[in-house]
mmCIF file of C-alpha atoms and ligand atoms in Angstrom:
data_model
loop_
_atom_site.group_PDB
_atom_site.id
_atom_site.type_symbol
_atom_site.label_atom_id
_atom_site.label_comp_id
_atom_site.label_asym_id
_atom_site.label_seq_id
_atom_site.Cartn_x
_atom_site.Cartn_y
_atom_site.Cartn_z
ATOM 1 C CA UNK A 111 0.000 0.000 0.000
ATOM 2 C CA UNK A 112 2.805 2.327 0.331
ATOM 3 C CA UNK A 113 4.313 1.915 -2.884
ATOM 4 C CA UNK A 114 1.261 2.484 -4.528
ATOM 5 C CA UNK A 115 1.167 6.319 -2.300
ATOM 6 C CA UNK A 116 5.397 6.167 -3.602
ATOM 7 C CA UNK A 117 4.490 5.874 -7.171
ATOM 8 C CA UNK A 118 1.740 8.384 -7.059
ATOM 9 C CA UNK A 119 3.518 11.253 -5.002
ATOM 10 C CA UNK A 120 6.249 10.366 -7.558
ATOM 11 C CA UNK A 121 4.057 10.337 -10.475
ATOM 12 C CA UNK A 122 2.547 13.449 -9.583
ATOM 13 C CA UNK A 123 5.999 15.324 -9.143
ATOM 14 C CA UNK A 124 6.918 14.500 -12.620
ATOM 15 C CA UNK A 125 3.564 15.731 -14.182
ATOM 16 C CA UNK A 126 3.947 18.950 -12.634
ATOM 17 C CA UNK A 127 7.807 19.738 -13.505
ATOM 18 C CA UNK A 128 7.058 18.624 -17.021
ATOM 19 C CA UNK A 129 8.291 21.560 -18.921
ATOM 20 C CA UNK A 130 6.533 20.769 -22.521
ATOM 21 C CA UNK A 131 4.048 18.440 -24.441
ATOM 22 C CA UNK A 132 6.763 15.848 -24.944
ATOM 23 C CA UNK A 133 8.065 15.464 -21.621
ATOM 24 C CA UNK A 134 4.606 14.936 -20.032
ATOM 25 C CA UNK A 135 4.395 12.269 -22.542
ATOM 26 C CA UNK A 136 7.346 10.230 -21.333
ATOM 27 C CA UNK A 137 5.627 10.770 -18.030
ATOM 28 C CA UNK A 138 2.560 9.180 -19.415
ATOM 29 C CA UNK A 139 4.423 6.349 -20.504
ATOM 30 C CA UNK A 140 6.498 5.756 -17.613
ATOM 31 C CA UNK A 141 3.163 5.514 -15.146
ATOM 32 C CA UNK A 142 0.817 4.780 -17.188
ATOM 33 C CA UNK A 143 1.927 2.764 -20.431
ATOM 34 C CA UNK A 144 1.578 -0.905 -20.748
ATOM 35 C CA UNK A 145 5.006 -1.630 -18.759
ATOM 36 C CA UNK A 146 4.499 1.439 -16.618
ATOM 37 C CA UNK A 147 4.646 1.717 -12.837
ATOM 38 C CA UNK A 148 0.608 1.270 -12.363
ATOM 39 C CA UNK A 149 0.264 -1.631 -14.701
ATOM 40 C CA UNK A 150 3.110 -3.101 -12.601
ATOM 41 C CA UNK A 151 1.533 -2.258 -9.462
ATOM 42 C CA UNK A 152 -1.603 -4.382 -10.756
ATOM 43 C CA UNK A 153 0.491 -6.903 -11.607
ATOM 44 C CA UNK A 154 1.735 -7.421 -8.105
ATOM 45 C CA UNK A 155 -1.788 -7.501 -6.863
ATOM 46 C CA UNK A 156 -1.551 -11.520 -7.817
ATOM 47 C CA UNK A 157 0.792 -12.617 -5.311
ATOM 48 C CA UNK A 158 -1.354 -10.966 -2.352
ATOM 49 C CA UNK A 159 -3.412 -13.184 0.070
ATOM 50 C CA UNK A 160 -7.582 -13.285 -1.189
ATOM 51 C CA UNK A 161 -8.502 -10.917 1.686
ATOM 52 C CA UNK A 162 -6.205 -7.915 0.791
ATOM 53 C CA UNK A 163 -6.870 -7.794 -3.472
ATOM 54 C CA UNK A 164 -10.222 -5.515 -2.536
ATOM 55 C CA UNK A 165 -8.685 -2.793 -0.715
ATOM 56 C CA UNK A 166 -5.277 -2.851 -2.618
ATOM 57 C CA UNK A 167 -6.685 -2.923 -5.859
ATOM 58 C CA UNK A 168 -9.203 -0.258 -5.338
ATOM 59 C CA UNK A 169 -6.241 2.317 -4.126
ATOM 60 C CA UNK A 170 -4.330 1.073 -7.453
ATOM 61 C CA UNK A 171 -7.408 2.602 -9.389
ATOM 62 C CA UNK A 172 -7.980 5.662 -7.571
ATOM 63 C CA UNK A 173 -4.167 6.410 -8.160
ATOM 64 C CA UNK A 174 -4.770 5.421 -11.834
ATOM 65 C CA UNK A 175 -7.515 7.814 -12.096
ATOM 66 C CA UNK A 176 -5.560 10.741 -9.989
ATOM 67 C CA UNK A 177 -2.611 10.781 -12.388
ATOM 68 C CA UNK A 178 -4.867 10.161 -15.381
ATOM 69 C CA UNK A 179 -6.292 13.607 -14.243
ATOM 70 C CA UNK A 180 -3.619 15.116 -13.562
ATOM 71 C CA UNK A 181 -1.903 14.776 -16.422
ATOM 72 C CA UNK A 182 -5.024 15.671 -18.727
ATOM 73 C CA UNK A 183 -4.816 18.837 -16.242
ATOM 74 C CA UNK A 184 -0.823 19.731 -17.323
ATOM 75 C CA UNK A 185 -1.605 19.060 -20.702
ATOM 76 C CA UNK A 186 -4.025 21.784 -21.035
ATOM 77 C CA UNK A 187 -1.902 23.872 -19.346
ATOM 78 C CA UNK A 188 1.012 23.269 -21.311
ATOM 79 C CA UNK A 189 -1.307 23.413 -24.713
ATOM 80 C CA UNK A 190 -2.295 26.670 -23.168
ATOM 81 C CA UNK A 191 1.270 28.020 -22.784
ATOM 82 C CA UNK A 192 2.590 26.586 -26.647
ATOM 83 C CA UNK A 193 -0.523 29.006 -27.649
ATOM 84 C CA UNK A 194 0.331 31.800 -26.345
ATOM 85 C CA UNK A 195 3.882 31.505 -27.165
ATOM 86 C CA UNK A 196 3.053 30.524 -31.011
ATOM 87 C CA UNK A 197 1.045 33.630 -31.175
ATOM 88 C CA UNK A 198 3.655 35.862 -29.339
ATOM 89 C CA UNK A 199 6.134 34.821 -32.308
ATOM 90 C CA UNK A 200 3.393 34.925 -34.758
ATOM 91 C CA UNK A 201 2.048 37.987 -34.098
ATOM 92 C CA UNK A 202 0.349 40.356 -36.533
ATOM 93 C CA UNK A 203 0.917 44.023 -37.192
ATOM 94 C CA UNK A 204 -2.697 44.776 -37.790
ATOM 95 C CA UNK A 205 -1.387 48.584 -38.052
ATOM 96 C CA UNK A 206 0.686 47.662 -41.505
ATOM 97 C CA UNK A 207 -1.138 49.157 -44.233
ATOM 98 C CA UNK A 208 -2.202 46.538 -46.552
ATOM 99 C CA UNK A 209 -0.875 45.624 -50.187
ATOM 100 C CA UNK A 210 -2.971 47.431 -52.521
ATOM 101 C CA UNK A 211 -4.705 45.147 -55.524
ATOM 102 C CA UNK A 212 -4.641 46.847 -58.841
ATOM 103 C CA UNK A 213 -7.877 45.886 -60.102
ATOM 104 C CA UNK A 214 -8.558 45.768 -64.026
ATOM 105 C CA UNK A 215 -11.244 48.396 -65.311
ATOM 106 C CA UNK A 216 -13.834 47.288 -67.847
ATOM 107 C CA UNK A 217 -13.016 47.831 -71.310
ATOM 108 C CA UNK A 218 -14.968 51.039 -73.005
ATOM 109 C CA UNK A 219 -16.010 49.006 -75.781
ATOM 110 C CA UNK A 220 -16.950 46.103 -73.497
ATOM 111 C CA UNK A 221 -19.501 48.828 -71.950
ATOM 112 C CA UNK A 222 -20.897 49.617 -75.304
ATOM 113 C CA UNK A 223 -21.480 46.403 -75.764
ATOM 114 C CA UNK A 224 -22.848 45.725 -72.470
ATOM 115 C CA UNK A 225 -24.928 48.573 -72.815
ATOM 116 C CA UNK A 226 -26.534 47.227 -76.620
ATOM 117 C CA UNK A 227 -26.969 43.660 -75.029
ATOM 118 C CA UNK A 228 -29.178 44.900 -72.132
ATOM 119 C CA UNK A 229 -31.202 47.150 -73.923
ATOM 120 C CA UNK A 230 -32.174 44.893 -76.814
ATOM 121 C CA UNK A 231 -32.564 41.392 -73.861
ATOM 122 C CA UNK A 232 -34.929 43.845 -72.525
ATOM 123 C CA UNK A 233 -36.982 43.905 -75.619
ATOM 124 C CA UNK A 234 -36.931 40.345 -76.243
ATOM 125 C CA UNK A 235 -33.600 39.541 -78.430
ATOM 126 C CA UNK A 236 -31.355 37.123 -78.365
ATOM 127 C CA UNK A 237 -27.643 37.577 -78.275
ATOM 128 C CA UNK A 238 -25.733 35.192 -81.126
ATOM 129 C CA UNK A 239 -22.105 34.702 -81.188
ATOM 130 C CA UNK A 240 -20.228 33.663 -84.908
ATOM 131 C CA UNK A 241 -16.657 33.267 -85.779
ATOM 132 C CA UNK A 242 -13.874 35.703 -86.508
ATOM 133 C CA UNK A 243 -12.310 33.438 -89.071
ATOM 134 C CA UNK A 244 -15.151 33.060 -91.446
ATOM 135 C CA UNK A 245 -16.196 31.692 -94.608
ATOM 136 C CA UNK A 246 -16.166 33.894 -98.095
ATOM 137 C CA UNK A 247 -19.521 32.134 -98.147
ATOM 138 C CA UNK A 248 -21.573 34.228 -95.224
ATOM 139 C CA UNK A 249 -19.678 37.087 -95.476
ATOM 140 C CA UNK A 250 -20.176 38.067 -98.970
ATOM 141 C CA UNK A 251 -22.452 34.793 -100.953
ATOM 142 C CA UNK A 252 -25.098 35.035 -98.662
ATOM 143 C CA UNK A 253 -25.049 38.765 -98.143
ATOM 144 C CA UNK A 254 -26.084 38.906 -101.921
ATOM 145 C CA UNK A 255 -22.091 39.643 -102.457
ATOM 146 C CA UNK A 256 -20.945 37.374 -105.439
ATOM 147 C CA UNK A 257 -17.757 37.214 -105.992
ATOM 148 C CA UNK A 258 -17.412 39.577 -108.816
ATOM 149 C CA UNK A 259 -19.326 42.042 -107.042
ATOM 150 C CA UNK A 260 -18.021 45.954 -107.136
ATOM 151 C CA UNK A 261 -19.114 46.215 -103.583
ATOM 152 C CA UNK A 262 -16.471 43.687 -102.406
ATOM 153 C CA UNK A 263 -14.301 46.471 -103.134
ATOM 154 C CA UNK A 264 -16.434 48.669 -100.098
ATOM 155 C CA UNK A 265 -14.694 46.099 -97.423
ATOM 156 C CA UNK A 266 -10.866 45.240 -97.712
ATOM 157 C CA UNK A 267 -10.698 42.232 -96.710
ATOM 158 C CA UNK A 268 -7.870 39.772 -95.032
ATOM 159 C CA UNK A 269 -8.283 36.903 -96.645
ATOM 160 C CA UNK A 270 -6.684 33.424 -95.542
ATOM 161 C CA UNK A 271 -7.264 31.274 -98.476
ATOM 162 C CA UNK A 272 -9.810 32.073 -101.409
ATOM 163 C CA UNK A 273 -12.974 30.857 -99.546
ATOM 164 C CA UNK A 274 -12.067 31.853 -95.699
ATOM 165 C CA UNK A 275 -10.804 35.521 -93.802
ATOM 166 C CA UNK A 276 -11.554 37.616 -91.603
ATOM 167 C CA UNK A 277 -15.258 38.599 -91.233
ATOM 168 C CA UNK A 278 -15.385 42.036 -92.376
ATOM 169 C CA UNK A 279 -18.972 43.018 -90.758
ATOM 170 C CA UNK A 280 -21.062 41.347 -88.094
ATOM 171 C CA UNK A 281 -23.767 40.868 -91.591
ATOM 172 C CA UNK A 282 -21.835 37.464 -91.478
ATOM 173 C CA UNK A 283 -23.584 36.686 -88.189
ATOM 174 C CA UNK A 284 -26.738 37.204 -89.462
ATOM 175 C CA UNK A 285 -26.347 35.335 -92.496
ATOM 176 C CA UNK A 286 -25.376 32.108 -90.428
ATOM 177 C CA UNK A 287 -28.577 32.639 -87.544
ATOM 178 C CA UNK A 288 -30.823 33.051 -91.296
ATOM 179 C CA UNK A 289 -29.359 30.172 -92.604
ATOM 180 C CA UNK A 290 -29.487 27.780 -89.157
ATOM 181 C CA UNK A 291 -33.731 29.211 -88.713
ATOM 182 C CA UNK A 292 -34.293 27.273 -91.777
ATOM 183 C CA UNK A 293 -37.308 29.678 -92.856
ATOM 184 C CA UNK A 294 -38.575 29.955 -89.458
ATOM 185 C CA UNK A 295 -39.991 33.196 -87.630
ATOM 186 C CA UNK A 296 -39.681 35.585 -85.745
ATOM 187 C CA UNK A 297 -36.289 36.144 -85.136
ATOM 188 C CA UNK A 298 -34.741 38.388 -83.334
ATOM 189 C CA UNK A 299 -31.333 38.732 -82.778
ATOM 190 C CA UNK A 300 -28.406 40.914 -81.563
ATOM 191 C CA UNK A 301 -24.598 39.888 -82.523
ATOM 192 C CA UNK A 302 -21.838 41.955 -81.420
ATOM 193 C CA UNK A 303 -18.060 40.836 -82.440
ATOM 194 C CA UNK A 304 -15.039 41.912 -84.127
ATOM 195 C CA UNK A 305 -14.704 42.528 -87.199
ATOM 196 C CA UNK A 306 -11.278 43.150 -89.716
ATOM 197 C CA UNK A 307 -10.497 45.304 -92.377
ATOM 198 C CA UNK A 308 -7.377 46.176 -94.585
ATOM 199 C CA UNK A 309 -7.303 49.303 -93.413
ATOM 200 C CA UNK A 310 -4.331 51.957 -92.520
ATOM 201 C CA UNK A 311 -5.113 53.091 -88.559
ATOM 202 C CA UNK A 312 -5.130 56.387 -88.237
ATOM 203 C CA UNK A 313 -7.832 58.683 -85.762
ATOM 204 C CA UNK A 314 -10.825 57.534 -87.947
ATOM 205 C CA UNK A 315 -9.505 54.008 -88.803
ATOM 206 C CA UNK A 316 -8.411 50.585 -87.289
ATOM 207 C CA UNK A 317 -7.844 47.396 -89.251
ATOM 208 C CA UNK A 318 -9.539 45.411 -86.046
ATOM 209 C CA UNK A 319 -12.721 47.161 -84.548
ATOM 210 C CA UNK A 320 -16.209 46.151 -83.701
ATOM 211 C CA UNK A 321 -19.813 46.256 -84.332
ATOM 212 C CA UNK A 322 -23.023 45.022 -83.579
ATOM 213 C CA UNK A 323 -25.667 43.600 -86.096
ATOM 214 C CA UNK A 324 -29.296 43.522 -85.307
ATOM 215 C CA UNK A 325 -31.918 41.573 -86.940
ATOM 216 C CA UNK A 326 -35.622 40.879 -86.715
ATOM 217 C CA UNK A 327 -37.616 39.059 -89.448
ATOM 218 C CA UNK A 328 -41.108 37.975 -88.947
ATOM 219 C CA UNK A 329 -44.372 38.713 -90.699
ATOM 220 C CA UNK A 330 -45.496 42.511 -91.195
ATOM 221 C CA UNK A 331 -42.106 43.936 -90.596
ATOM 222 C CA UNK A 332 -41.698 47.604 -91.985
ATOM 223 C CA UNK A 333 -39.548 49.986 -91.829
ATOM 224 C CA UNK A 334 -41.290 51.750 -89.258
ATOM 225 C CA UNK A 335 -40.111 49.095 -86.896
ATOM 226 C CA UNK A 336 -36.599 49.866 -87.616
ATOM 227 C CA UNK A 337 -37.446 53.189 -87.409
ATOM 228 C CA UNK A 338 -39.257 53.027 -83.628
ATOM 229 C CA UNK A 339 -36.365 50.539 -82.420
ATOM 230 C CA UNK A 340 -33.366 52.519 -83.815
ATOM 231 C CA UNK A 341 -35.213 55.637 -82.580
ATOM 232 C CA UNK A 342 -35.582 53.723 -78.475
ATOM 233 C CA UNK A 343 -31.660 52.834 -78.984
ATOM 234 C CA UNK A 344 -30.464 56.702 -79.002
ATOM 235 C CA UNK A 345 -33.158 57.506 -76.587
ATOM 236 C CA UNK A 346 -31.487 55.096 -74.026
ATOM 237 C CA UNK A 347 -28.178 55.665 -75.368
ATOM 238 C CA UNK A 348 -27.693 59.085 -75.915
ATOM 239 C CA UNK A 349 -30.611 60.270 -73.749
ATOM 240 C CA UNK A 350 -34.202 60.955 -73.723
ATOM 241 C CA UNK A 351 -35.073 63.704 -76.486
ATOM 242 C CA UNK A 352 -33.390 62.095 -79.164
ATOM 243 C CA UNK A 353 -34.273 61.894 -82.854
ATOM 244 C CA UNK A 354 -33.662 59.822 -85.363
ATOM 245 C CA UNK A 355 -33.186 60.171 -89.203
ATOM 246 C CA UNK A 356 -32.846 58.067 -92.119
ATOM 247 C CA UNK A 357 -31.444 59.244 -95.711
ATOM 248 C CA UNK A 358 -31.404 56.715 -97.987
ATOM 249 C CA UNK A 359 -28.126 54.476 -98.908
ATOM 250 C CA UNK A 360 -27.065 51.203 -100.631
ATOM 251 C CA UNK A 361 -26.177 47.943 -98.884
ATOM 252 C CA UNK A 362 -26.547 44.723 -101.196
ATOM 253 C CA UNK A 363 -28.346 42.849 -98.665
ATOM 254 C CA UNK A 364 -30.978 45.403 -97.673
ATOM 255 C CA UNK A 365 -33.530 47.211 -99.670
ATOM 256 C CA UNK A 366 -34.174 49.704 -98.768
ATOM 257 C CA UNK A 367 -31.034 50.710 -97.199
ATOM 258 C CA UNK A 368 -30.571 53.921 -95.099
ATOM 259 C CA UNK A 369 -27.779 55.425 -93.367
ATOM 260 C CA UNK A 370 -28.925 56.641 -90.078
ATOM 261 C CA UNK A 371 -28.242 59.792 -88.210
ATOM 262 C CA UNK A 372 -29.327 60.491 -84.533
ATOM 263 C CA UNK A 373 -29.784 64.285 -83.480
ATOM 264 C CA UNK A 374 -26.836 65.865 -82.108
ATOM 265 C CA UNK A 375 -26.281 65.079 -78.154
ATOM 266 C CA UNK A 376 -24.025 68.038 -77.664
ATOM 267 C CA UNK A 377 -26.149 70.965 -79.025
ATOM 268 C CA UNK A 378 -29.493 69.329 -79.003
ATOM 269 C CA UNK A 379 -29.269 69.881 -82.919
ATOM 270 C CA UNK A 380 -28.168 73.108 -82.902
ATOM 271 C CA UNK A 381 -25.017 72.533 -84.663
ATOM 272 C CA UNK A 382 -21.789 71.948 -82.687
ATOM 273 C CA UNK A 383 -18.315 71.297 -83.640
ATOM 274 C CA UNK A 384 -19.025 67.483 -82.995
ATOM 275 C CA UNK A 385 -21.844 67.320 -85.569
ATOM 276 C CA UNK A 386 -20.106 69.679 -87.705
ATOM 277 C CA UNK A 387 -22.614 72.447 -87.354
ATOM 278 C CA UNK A 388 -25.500 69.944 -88.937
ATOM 279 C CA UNK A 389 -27.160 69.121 -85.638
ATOM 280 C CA UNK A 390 -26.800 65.548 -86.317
ATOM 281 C CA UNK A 391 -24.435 62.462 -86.120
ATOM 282 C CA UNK A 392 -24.465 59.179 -88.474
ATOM 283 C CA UNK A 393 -24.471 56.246 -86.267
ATOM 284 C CA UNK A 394 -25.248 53.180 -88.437
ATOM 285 C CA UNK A 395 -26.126 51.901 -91.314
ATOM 286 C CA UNK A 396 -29.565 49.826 -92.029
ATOM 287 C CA UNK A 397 -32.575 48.592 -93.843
ATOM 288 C CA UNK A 398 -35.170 46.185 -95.256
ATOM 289 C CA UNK A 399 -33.536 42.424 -95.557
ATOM 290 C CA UNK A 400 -33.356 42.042 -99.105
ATOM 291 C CA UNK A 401 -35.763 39.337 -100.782
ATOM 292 C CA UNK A 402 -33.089 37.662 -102.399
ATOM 293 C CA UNK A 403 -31.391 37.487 -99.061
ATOM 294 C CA UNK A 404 -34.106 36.022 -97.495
ATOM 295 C CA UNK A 405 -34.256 33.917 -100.185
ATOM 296 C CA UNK A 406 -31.234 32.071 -100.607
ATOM 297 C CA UNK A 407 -31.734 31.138 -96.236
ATOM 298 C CA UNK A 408 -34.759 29.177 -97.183
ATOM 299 C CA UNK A 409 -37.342 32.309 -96.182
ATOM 300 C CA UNK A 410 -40.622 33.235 -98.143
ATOM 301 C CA UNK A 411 -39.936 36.910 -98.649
ATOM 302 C CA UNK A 412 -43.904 36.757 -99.769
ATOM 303 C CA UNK A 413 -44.621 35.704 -96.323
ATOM 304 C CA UNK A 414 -42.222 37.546 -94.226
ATOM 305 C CA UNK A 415 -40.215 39.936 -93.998
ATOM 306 C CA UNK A 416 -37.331 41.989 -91.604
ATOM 307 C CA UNK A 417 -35.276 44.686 -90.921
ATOM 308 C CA UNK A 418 -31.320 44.768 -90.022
ATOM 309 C CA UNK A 419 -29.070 47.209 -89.191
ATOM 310 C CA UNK A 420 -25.048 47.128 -88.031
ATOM 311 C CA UNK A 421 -23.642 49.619 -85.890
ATOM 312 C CA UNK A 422 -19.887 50.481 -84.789
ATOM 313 C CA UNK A 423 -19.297 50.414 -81.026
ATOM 314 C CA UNK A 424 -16.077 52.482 -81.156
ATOM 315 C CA UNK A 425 -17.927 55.391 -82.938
ATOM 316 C CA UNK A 426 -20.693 54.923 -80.491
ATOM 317 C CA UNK A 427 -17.787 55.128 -77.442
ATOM 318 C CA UNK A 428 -16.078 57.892 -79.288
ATOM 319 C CA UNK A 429 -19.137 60.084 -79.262
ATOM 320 C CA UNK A 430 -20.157 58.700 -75.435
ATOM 321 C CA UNK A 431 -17.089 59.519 -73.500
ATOM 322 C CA UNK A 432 -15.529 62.126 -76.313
ATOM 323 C CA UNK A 433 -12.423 60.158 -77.397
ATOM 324 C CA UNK A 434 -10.895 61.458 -80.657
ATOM 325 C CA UNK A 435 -8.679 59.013 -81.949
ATOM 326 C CA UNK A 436 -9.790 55.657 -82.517
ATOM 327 C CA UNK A 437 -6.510 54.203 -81.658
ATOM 328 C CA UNK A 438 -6.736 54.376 -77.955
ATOM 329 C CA UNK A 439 -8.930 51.871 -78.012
ATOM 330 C CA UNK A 440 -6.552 49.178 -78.725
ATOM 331 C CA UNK A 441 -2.971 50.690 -77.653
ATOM 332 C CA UNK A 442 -3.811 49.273 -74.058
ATOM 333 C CA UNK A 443 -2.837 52.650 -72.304
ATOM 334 C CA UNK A 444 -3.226 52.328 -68.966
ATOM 335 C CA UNK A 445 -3.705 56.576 -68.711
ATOM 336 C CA UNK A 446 -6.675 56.099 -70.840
ATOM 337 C CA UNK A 447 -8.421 52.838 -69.221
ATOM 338 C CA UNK A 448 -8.214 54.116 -66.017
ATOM 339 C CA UNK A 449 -10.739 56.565 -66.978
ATOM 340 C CA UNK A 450 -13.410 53.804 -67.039
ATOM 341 C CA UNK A 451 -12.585 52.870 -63.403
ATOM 342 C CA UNK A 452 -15.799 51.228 -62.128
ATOM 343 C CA UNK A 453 -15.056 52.045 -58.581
ATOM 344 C CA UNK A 454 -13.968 55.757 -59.544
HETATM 345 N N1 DAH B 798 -22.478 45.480 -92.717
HETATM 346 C C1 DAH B 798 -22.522 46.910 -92.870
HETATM 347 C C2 DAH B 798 -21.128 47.484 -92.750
HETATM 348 O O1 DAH B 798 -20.301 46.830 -92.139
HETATM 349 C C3 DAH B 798 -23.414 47.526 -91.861
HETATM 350 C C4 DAH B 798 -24.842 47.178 -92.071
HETATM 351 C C5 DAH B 798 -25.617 47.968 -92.894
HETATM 352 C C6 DAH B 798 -25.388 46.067 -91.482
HETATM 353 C C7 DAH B 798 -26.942 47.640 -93.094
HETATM 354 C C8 DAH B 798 -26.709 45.733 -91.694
HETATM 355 C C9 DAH B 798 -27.476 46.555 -92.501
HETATM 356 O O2 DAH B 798 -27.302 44.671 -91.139
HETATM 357 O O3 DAH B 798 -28.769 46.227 -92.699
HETATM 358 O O4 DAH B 798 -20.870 48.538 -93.217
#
């Protein structure tokens, strides 16, 4: 009975001067492991007379349990004490200023775009995407181009073998959504992308810029509907009061075609130096899909018919924000995106 009080006082003095997690460990071992001091102690618990087992075996379990407890006791303590010293060394200077993100700004022409999208979604279109890399076939064919036609010469193209280039107009969208609705109506569509032109940049000019086609067909579509749509655009683009104009043009696949002004923004039609003292501003180009077009996607132009029209987004940013040279666009100069900060 005294050894078991020995091994406990002595178990107890070695929980408390263990210094760390490790040492309290060998501790634990050393009492009460498999071949430690208690298990030992039980062992010895055999070779006593019947009468005494009771009393010595119940003081080998409350030991047991004492040191078990004690231990668990140190541990925390010692867990306690590796915390705070981890976050003494760890601490944070929550006084440091913090490294400042550079975050990107949205593209001007990327807000035009945005800007088109919503409004037409909002009166029922659908956005389409096409390729860049597109075939002779719906950029010119189906566009009521042939190949010997003069106004190929209208659109310098890049071409990449005889029958594939660069698209130079979104119209080669709309040729492919005519051709896939296989004569079915209405549609009504909105495809933005870039387009490619052998051009020489200057202010006015880029070989890579962008537009966005527009296209409804269905039955009992008239130019008025162009007209109220186009005329709803500037009104939400340029804001309310706006007017629209149309003077009559050529495109091969419309007829009629009209070139499309929208009264001047800056003067209210007064005449400014932006609309050149007219009191209006071209913005697009448009018209009636011609028959033939309609035709050649499978579409009875006796039974329906539709308006399209293709606008430029940079010339639409250009007169927006008031950027004079084209170029800036595309040069990727950080003094001009920065203007377009969203958080600005
Ligand atoms: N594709 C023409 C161009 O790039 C723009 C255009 C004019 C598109 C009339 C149309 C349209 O859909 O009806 O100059």
């Amino acid at each position: 009975m005294d050894k078991i009080t020995q091994v406990q006082d002595e178990a107890l003095a070695a929980i408390a001067a263990a210094a760390d997690p490790e040492e309290l460990q060998q501790v634990r071992i050393r009492y009460l492991g498999k071949k430690g001091m208690i298990q030992a102690l039980m062992a010895e618990m055999k070779s006593l007379p019947k009468e005494e087992k009771p009393a010595f075996g119940q003081k080998v379990n409350v030991c047991k349990q004492t040191v078990t407890e004690e231990l668990e006791k140190r541990q925390e303590e010692l867990n306690a004490g590796a915390l705070v010293q981890k976050m003494e060394k760890e601490k944070i200077d929550i006084t440091l200023p913090g490294d400042s993100i550079s975050i990107g700004t949205m593209h001007p022409l990327m807000m035009i775009q945005q800007e088109i999208e919503d409004l037409f979604i909002g009166m029922g279109y659908k956005v389409a995407e096409g390729p860049e890399v597109e075939q002779d076939y719906y950029n010119f064919e189906l566009a009521n181009i042939p190949k010997d036609h003069p106004a190929r010469e209208m659109q310098d193209t890049f071409y990449i073998d005889p029958n594939t280039l660069l698209r130079t107009h979104t119209t080669a969208m709309q040729m492919r959504e005519l051709e896939k609705a296989k004569g079915q109506t209405p549609i009504k569509l909105i495809c933005p992308g870039k387009v490619y032109r052998r051009d020489d940049d200057d202010a006015t000019h880029s070989h890579q810029f962008m537009q966005s086609e527009g296209l409804v067909v269905g039955e009992h579509i008239t130019l008025a509907d162009l007209k109220g749509t186009l005329e709803f655009m500037a009104n939400r683009m340029f804001g309310e009061g706006r007017q629209i104009r149309f003077r009559p043009s050529f495109f091969p696949f419309t007829e009629p075609s009209v070139e499309v002004d929208v009264s001047c923004p800056f003067c209210n039609g007064k005449g400014c130096s932006v609309c050149k003292g007219s009191g209006w501003i071209e913005i697009l180009g448009a018209g009636m899909v011609h028959p033939h077009v309609l035709e050649m996607n499978g579409f009875d132009p006796e039974k329906c018919s539709g308006f399209a029209f293709g606008i430029g987004l940079e010339r639409i940013a250009m007169l927006k924000y008031g950027i004079d040279d084209i170029r800036n666009f595309y040069i990727n100069d950080q003094r001009f995106l920065k203007n377009f900060d969203r958080f600005d």
